[in-house]
Amino acid sequence: MKQDMIVILDLGSEENPRLAREIRSLGVYSEIYPHDITAAELAALPNVKGIILNGGVNRVVDGVEIDVADEVRTFGVPVLEMDHKGSAPWPADDAARTAAISDFVFGKCAAEANWNMENFIADQVDLIRRQVGDKKVLLALSGGVDSSVVAALLIRAIGKQLTCVHVNHGLLRKGEPEEVVSVFRDQMDANLVYVDAVDRFLDKLADVAEPEEKRKIIGAEFIRVFEEEARKLEGIEFLAQGTIYPDIIESGTKTVKAVKSHHNVGGLPEDLQFDLVEPLKMLFKDEVRACGKALGLPDSMVYRQPFPGPGLGVRCLGAITRDRLEAVRESDAILREEFANAGLAGKVWQYFTVVPDFKSVGVRDGLRTYDWPVILRAVNTVDAMTATIEEVPYAVLQKITARITAEVKGINRVLYDLTPKPSGTIEWE
Ligand code: XMP
C-alpha cells in the first residue's frame, strides 16, 4: 500500500465522517472502523500511523467491556482519545480545528501527505488483481458516476476479464446509452454487452399509472434482464459494484456495521450469488469523481447530476406512453443544454423536465392545438431530504420555453415548478 493511514475508531461520535474527510483533505488517508473490530483486525491494517478514539473510551466486544486506550496503546502508534459524546472537542473555529488535526496527523503521527488519486488507483489496481486473479468479473454498467468509475478502474486492473452489461431500458436520458458504448467499448476497449430492452420495459409498463408500481416493475425487470445476461456468460466468479463510502457509513454512531453492500444483488437468485468487488467503497462522492477524472472518463460522465434508478419513467407521469416519454427526453436535453450555456449546470444540484398526462389548449400558426405541457424543475439541496428552488434568470427560462415549444413534438406550454421540498418532493412521482 502506498498511502499512510489514520484510523478513526468509532466509539459513538457523530462527527466521524467529517473528521475522516478533514484528514483526507490534508492529503492523509483515513478510515473509520466500528467499535467492535477486533484488536487483531486493527493491528493487521496496513500503514497505520495513528489512531483516533472518537466518542468514548470503552468498547464492547462479545459483551465484554474493554478499555480501548489500553488496548491500542500496545500498537506503538500515537493514540488520540476524544472522550466525549457527540460534539467535537476540537476548537470550534475552522482554522484552529484544522491546525489541531494537522498537529496530530503530521506532528505526532508523522504521517506523510501521500493520499492522492494516483496512489489510490495504483493500490486498488493491485488489490483488484490480487482479489480476482485470473477469474472473470461482471458489472451492471448504468452509465451513472459510480458504476462508470468502477468500470474504468477494473478495465485498468484486469482489462477483458471484466464484462460490463449495459441495459438500455428506454428510460435513460438523451445520448446516455450511446455515450456508454462510445466511452467503454470504443475508447476503453472494454468487453461490453449492450442490451436493448426498450420494448420489453415499455411493454411491461404500458397502462401502469401508479408510481410505486412503476418503480417495482422497472426494478424487477432490470434484475431479470441482468440475470438473463449473466447466465449467458461462462465462468463469472465476481460481481463488481459501485458501492461508495456514504452507502456504508450510516450517519450516526457505531457506524460501519450498517453495510448495505448487497443491496443491488438482493434480487439475484441463489445460484447467481457472486463474490463482490467494491473498489470505491472507501471513497466519498467527490473522491469518486476525482478518481473518474484521473482514469480519463469524460466530464459529462464524472460530473453528472443525480438521476433516479427508474429514470425518465417517473418523469413521464402516469401510464408511460412512447410519445410523452420522447417529449420528456427531448425537453430534458434542451434544459440541460441551456443550463450548460447559462453556466448553471455545475451550480444547480438537480434539474429536469416532467411531462404530465393531461393536455391543454394552445395555438400554433393560427391553428388550435391540444397538447401536453412540460414542467421544468431545478432544485438545490444538501442531502435531498429538503430542497429549495433555483432562481433561474428569467431570460434563461424564456429561452428554454421558446425552444421546447418550437422543437418538442406534442408540447404547447412550459411551466416552472416553484415548490420547495417540502411540500413537494423533488421528483413528481
Ligand atoms: P424525492 O423525489 O424523494 O427525491 O424528493 C430525492 C432524490 O432521490 C431521487 N429519487 C430516486 N432515486 N430511485 C432512485 O435511485 C428512485 O426511485 C428515486 N426516486 C427519487 C431523486 O431524483 C432525488 O435526487
PDB file of N, CA, C and O in Angstrom, residues 211-255:
ATOM      1  N   PRO A 211     -47.187   5.316  -9.334  1.00  0.00           N
ATOM      2  CA  PRO A 211     -45.726   5.492  -9.304  1.00  0.00           C
ATOM      3  C   PRO A 211     -44.956   4.342  -8.651  1.00  0.00           C
ATOM      4  O   PRO A 211     -43.936   3.898  -9.187  1.00  0.00           O
ATOM      5  N   GLU A 212     -45.421   3.864  -7.498  1.00  0.00           N
ATOM      6  CA  GLU A 212     -44.665   2.807  -6.823  1.00  0.00           C
ATOM      7  C   GLU A 212     -44.709   1.505  -7.615  1.00  0.00           C
ATOM      8  O   GLU A 212     -43.752   0.731  -7.640  1.00  0.00           O
ATOM      9  N   GLU A 213     -45.834   1.272  -8.267  1.00  0.00           N
ATOM     10  CA  GLU A 213     -45.971   0.084  -9.113  1.00  0.00           C
ATOM     11  C   GLU A 213     -44.990   0.186 -10.300  1.00  0.00           C
ATOM     12  O   GLU A 213     -44.335  -0.790 -10.660  1.00  0.00           O
ATOM     13  N   LYS A 214     -44.887   1.380 -10.867  1.00  0.00           N
ATOM     14  CA  LYS A 214     -43.938   1.589 -11.965  1.00  0.00           C
ATOM     15  C   LYS A 214     -42.520   1.293 -11.485  1.00  0.00           C
ATOM     16  O   LYS A 214     -41.759   0.579 -12.134  1.00  0.00           O
ATOM     17  N   ARG A 215     -42.158   1.840 -10.321  1.00  0.00           N
ATOM     18  CA  ARG A 215     -40.814   1.600  -9.763  1.00  0.00           C
ATOM     19  C   ARG A 215     -40.545   0.109  -9.589  1.00  0.00           C
ATOM     20  O   ARG A 215     -39.482  -0.391  -9.910  1.00  0.00           O
ATOM     21  N   LYS A 216     -41.548  -0.589  -9.037  1.00  0.00           N
ATOM     22  CA  LYS A 216     -41.373  -2.029  -8.769  1.00  0.00           C
ATOM     23  C   LYS A 216     -41.129  -2.788 -10.065  1.00  0.00           C
ATOM     24  O   LYS A 216     -40.269  -3.663 -10.141  1.00  0.00           O
ATOM     25  N   ILE A 217     -41.901  -2.451 -11.079  1.00  0.00           N
ATOM     26  CA  ILE A 217     -41.761  -3.146 -12.367  1.00  0.00           C
ATOM     27  C   ILE A 217     -40.378  -2.870 -12.965  1.00  0.00           C
ATOM     28  O   ILE A 217     -39.690  -3.786 -13.416  1.00  0.00           O
ATOM     29  N   ILE A 218     -39.957  -1.615 -12.935  1.00  0.00           N
ATOM     30  CA  ILE A 218     -38.653  -1.259 -13.518  1.00  0.00           C
ATOM     31  C   ILE A 218     -37.530  -1.997 -12.777  1.00  0.00           C
ATOM     32  O   ILE A 218     -36.649  -2.601 -13.392  1.00  0.00           O
ATOM     33  N   GLY A 219     -37.593  -1.981 -11.431  1.00  0.00           N
ATOM     34  CA  GLY A 219     -36.559  -2.643 -10.626  1.00  0.00           C
ATOM     35  C   GLY A 219     -36.518  -4.139 -10.878  1.00  0.00           C
ATOM     36  O   GLY A 219     -35.453  -4.725 -11.098  1.00  0.00           O
ATOM     37  N   ALA A 220     -37.699  -4.777 -10.868  1.00  0.00           N
ATOM     38  CA  ALA A 220     -37.761  -6.235 -11.016  1.00  0.00           C
ATOM     39  C   ALA A 220     -37.329  -6.648 -12.425  1.00  0.00           C
ATOM     40  O   ALA A 220     -36.596  -7.623 -12.602  1.00  0.00           O
ATOM     41  N   GLU A 221     -37.763  -5.891 -13.412  1.00  0.00           N
ATOM     42  CA  GLU A 221     -37.412  -6.224 -14.794  1.00  0.00           C
ATOM     43  C   GLU A 221     -35.914  -6.059 -15.026  1.00  0.00           C
ATOM     44  O   GLU A 221     -35.294  -6.836 -15.736  1.00  0.00           O
ATOM     45  N   PHE A 222     -35.354  -5.051 -14.386  1.00  0.00           N
ATOM     46  CA  PHE A 222     -33.916  -4.828 -14.520  1.00  0.00           C
ATOM     47  C   PHE A 222     -33.142  -6.048 -14.021  1.00  0.00           C
ATOM     48  O   PHE A 222     -32.232  -6.551 -14.676  1.00  0.00           O
ATOM     49  N   ILE A 223     -33.535  -6.540 -12.862  1.00  0.00           N
ATOM     50  CA  ILE A 223     -32.842  -7.709 -12.305  1.00  0.00           C
ATOM     51  C   ILE A 223     -33.016  -8.916 -13.225  1.00  0.00           C
ATOM     52  O   ILE A 223     -32.083  -9.680 -13.465  1.00  0.00           O
ATOM     53  N   ARG A 224     -34.213  -9.069 -13.788  1.00  0.00           N
ATOM     54  CA  ARG A 224     -34.475 -10.206 -14.674  1.00  0.00           C
ATOM     55  C   ARG A 224     -33.580 -10.150 -15.925  1.00  0.00           C
ATOM     56  O   ARG A 224     -32.990 -11.144 -16.311  1.00  0.00           O
ATOM     57  N   VAL A 225     -33.501  -8.961 -16.528  1.00  0.00           N
ATOM     58  CA  VAL A 225     -32.682  -8.817 -17.741  1.00  0.00           C
ATOM     59  C   VAL A 225     -31.208  -9.071 -17.403  1.00  0.00           C
ATOM     60  O   VAL A 225     -30.508  -9.802 -18.108  1.00  0.00           O
ATOM     61  N   PHE A 226     -30.756  -8.496 -16.286  1.00  0.00           N
ATOM     62  CA  PHE A 226     -29.360  -8.658 -15.885  1.00  0.00           C
ATOM     63  C   PHE A 226     -29.051 -10.133 -15.617  1.00  0.00           C
ATOM     64  O   PHE A 226     -28.021 -10.664 -16.043  1.00  0.00           O
ATOM     65  N   GLU A 227     -29.981 -10.791 -14.949  1.00  0.00           N
ATOM     66  CA  GLU A 227     -29.808 -12.208 -14.636  1.00  0.00           C
ATOM     67  C   GLU A 227     -29.714 -13.034 -15.926  1.00  0.00           C
ATOM     68  O   GLU A 227     -28.848 -13.906 -16.056  1.00  0.00           O
ATOM     69  N   GLU A 228     -30.570 -12.743 -16.876  1.00  0.00           N
ATOM     70  CA  GLU A 228     -30.533 -13.479 -18.154  1.00  0.00           C
ATOM     71  C   GLU A 228     -29.181 -13.314 -18.838  1.00  0.00           C
ATOM     72  O   GLU A 228     -28.620 -14.273 -19.361  1.00  0.00           O
ATOM     73  N   GLU A 229     -28.666 -12.094 -18.817  1.00  0.00           N
ATOM     74  CA  GLU A 229     -27.368 -11.851 -19.449  1.00  0.00           C
ATOM     75  C   GLU A 229     -26.254 -12.557 -18.691  1.00  0.00           C
ATOM     76  O   GLU A 229     -25.354 -13.129 -19.287  1.00  0.00           O
ATOM     77  N   ALA A 230     -26.338 -12.532 -17.362  1.00  0.00           N
ATOM     78  CA  ALA A 230     -25.313 -13.178 -16.531  1.00  0.00           C
ATOM     79  C   ALA A 230     -25.270 -14.679 -16.826  1.00  0.00           C
ATOM     80  O   ALA A 230     -24.199 -15.281 -16.874  1.00  0.00           O
ATOM     81  N   ARG A 231     -26.436 -15.267 -17.035  1.00  0.00           N
ATOM     82  CA  ARG A 231     -26.488 -16.711 -17.294  1.00  0.00           C
ATOM     83  C   ARG A 231     -25.867 -17.090 -18.636  1.00  0.00           C
ATOM     84  O   ARG A 231     -25.426 -18.225 -18.822  1.00  0.00           O
ATOM     85  N   LYS A 232     -25.854 -16.132 -19.555  1.00  0.00           N
ATOM     86  CA  LYS A 232     -25.272 -16.431 -20.874  1.00  0.00           C
ATOM     87  C   LYS A 232     -23.748 -16.449 -20.807  1.00  0.00           C
ATOM     88  O   LYS A 232     -23.087 -16.938 -21.701  1.00  0.00           O
ATOM     89  N   LEU A 233     -23.183 -15.833 -19.751  1.00  0.00           N
ATOM     90  CA  LEU A 233     -21.730 -15.716 -19.671  1.00  0.00           C
ATOM     91  C   LEU A 233     -21.156 -16.894 -18.899  1.00  0.00           C
ATOM     92  O   LEU A 233     -21.749 -17.366 -17.946  1.00  0.00           O
ATOM     93  N   GLU A 234     -19.986 -17.342 -19.316  1.00  0.00           N
ATOM     94  CA  GLU A 234     -19.380 -18.503 -18.683  1.00  0.00           C
ATOM     95  C   GLU A 234     -18.326 -18.070 -17.661  1.00  0.00           C
ATOM     96  O   GLU A 234     -17.572 -17.118 -17.907  1.00  0.00           O
ATOM     97  N   GLY A 235     -18.302 -18.784 -16.562  1.00  0.00           N
ATOM     98  CA  GLY A 235     -17.160 -18.682 -15.645  1.00  0.00           C
ATOM     99  C   GLY A 235     -17.018 -17.385 -14.880  1.00  0.00           C
ATOM    100  O   GLY A 235     -15.930 -17.014 -14.472  1.00  0.00           O
ATOM    101  N   ILE A 236     -18.134 -16.666 -14.667  1.00  0.00           N
ATOM    102  CA  ILE A 236     -18.043 -15.439 -13.873  1.00  0.00           C
ATOM    103  C   ILE A 236     -17.996 -15.811 -12.383  1.00  0.00           C
ATOM    104  O   ILE A 236     -18.822 -16.588 -11.918  1.00  0.00           O
ATOM    105  N   GLU A 237     -17.045 -15.257 -11.641  1.00  0.00           N
ATOM    106  CA  GLU A 237     -16.988 -15.547 -10.206  1.00  0.00           C
ATOM    107  C   GLU A 237     -17.204 -14.320  -9.332  1.00  0.00           C
ATOM    108  O   GLU A 237     -17.475 -14.439  -8.148  1.00  0.00           O
ATOM    109  N   PHE A 238     -17.034 -13.143  -9.936  1.00  0.00           N
ATOM    110  CA  PHE A 238     -17.151 -11.928  -9.129  1.00  0.00           C
ATOM    111  C   PHE A 238     -18.161 -10.962  -9.733  1.00  0.00           C
ATOM    112  O   PHE A 238     -18.325 -10.905 -10.944  1.00  0.00           O
ATOM    113  N   LEU A 239     -18.774 -10.207  -8.851  1.00  0.00           N
ATOM    114  CA  LEU A 239     -19.666  -9.137  -9.287  1.00  0.00           C
ATOM    115  C   LEU A 239     -19.096  -7.825  -8.752  1.00  0.00           C
ATOM    116  O   LEU A 239     -18.866  -7.686  -7.555  1.00  0.00           O
ATOM    117  N   ALA A 240     -18.848  -6.874  -9.658  1.00  0.00           N
ATOM    118  CA  ALA A 240     -18.334  -5.583  -9.211  1.00  0.00           C
ATOM    119  C   ALA A 240     -19.505  -4.660  -8.925  1.00  0.00           C
ATOM    120  O   ALA A 240     -20.530  -4.714  -9.606  1.00  0.00           O
ATOM    121  N   GLN A 241     -19.336  -3.811  -7.901  1.00  0.00           N
ATOM    122  CA  GLN A 241     -20.407  -2.887  -7.557  1.00  0.00           C
ATOM    123  C   GLN A 241     -19.856  -1.520  -7.223  1.00  0.00           C
ATOM    124  O   GLN A 241     -18.775  -1.389  -6.658  1.00  0.00           O
ATOM    125  N   GLY A 242     -20.663  -0.506  -7.542  1.00  0.00           N
ATOM    126  CA  GLY A 242     -20.255   0.866  -7.266  1.00  0.00           C
ATOM    127  C   GLY A 242     -20.663   1.346  -5.889  1.00  0.00           C
ATOM    128  O   GLY A 242     -21.086   2.481  -5.732  1.00  0.00           O
ATOM    129  N   THR A 243     -20.491   0.485  -4.887  1.00  0.00           N
ATOM    130  CA  THR A 243     -20.772   0.906  -3.512  1.00  0.00           C
ATOM    131  C   THR A 243     -19.775   1.993  -3.126  1.00  0.00           C
ATOM    132  O   THR A 243     -18.581   1.851  -3.379  1.00  0.00           O
ATOM    133  N   ILE A 244     -20.242   3.079  -2.518  1.00  0.00           N
ATOM    134  CA  ILE A 244     -19.304   4.119  -2.081  1.00  0.00           C
ATOM    135  C   ILE A 244     -19.419   4.318  -0.566  1.00  0.00           C
ATOM    136  O   ILE A 244     -20.316   3.770   0.074  1.00  0.00           O
ATOM    137  N   TYR A 245     -18.499   5.121  -0.012  1.00  0.00           N
ATOM    138  CA  TYR A 245     -18.397   5.218   1.453  1.00  0.00           C
ATOM    139  C   TYR A 245     -19.714   5.634   2.127  1.00  0.00           C
ATOM    140  O   TYR A 245     -20.104   5.029   3.128  1.00  0.00           O
ATOM    141  N   PRO A 246     -20.396   6.651   1.586  1.00  0.00           N
ATOM    142  CA  PRO A 246     -21.663   7.023   2.240  1.00  0.00           C
ATOM    143  C   PRO A 246     -22.698   5.891   2.254  1.00  0.00           C
ATOM    144  O   PRO A 246     -23.590   5.876   3.096  1.00  0.00           O
ATOM    145  N   ASP A 247     -22.600   4.934   1.320  1.00  0.00           N
ATOM    146  CA  ASP A 247     -23.506   3.778   1.361  1.00  0.00           C
ATOM    147  C   ASP A 247     -23.202   2.926   2.591  1.00  0.00           C
ATOM    148  O   ASP A 247     -24.053   2.189   3.090  1.00  0.00           O
ATOM    149  N   ILE A 248     -21.961   2.980   3.033  1.00  0.00           N
ATOM    150  CA  ILE A 248     -21.509   2.100   4.113  1.00  0.00           C
ATOM    151  C   ILE A 248     -21.623   2.775   5.467  1.00  0.00           C
ATOM    152  O   ILE A 248     -22.082   2.189   6.436  1.00  0.00           O
ATOM    153  N   ILE A 249     -21.223   4.036   5.509  1.00  0.00           N
ATOM    154  CA  ILE A 249     -21.321   4.754   6.787  1.00  0.00           C
ATOM    155  C   ILE A 249     -22.745   5.221   6.939  1.00  0.00           C
ATOM    156  O   ILE A 249     -23.249   5.941   6.111  1.00  0.00           O
ATOM    157  N   GLU A 250     -23.358   4.885   8.020  1.00  0.00           N
ATOM    158  CA  GLU A 250     -24.662   5.445   8.292  1.00  0.00           C
ATOM    159  C   GLU A 250     -24.362   6.670   9.115  1.00  0.00           C
ATOM    160  O   GLU A 250     -23.636   6.580  10.092  1.00  0.00           O
ATOM    161  N   SER A 251     -24.881   7.841   8.740  1.00  0.00           N
ATOM    162  CA  SER A 251     -24.535   8.988   9.564  1.00  0.00           C
ATOM    163  C   SER A 251     -25.139   8.718  10.930  1.00  0.00           C
ATOM    164  O   SER A 251     -26.306   8.427  11.061  1.00  0.00           O
ATOM    165  N   GLY A 252     -24.342   8.782  11.946  1.00  0.00           N
ATOM    166  CA  GLY A 252     -24.799   8.381  13.265  1.00  0.00           C
ATOM    167  C   GLY A 252     -23.645   7.703  13.944  1.00  0.00           C
ATOM    168  O   GLY A 252     -22.496   8.006  13.663  1.00  0.00           O
ATOM    169  N   THR A 253     -23.941   6.772  14.784  1.00  0.00           N
ATOM    170  CA  THR A 253     -22.874   6.239  15.615  1.00  0.00           C
ATOM    171  C   THR A 253     -22.662   4.752  15.384  1.00  0.00           C
ATOM    172  O   THR A 253     -23.468   4.081  14.750  1.00  0.00           O
ATOM    173  N   LYS A 254     -21.544   4.288  15.916  1.00  0.00           N
ATOM    174  CA  LYS A 254     -21.198   2.865  15.828  1.00  0.00           C
ATOM    175  C   LYS A 254     -21.455   2.382  14.417  1.00  0.00           C
ATOM    176  O   LYS A 254     -22.222   1.459  14.171  1.00  0.00           O
ATOM    177  N   THR A 255     -20.828   3.034  13.495  1.00  0.00           N
ATOM    178  CA  THR A 255     -21.243   3.018  12.107  1.00  0.00           C
ATOM    179  C   THR A 255     -21.012   1.739  11.333  1.00  0.00           C
ATOM    180  O   THR A 255     -21.941   1.004  11.070  1.00  0.00           O
TER     181      THR A 255
END
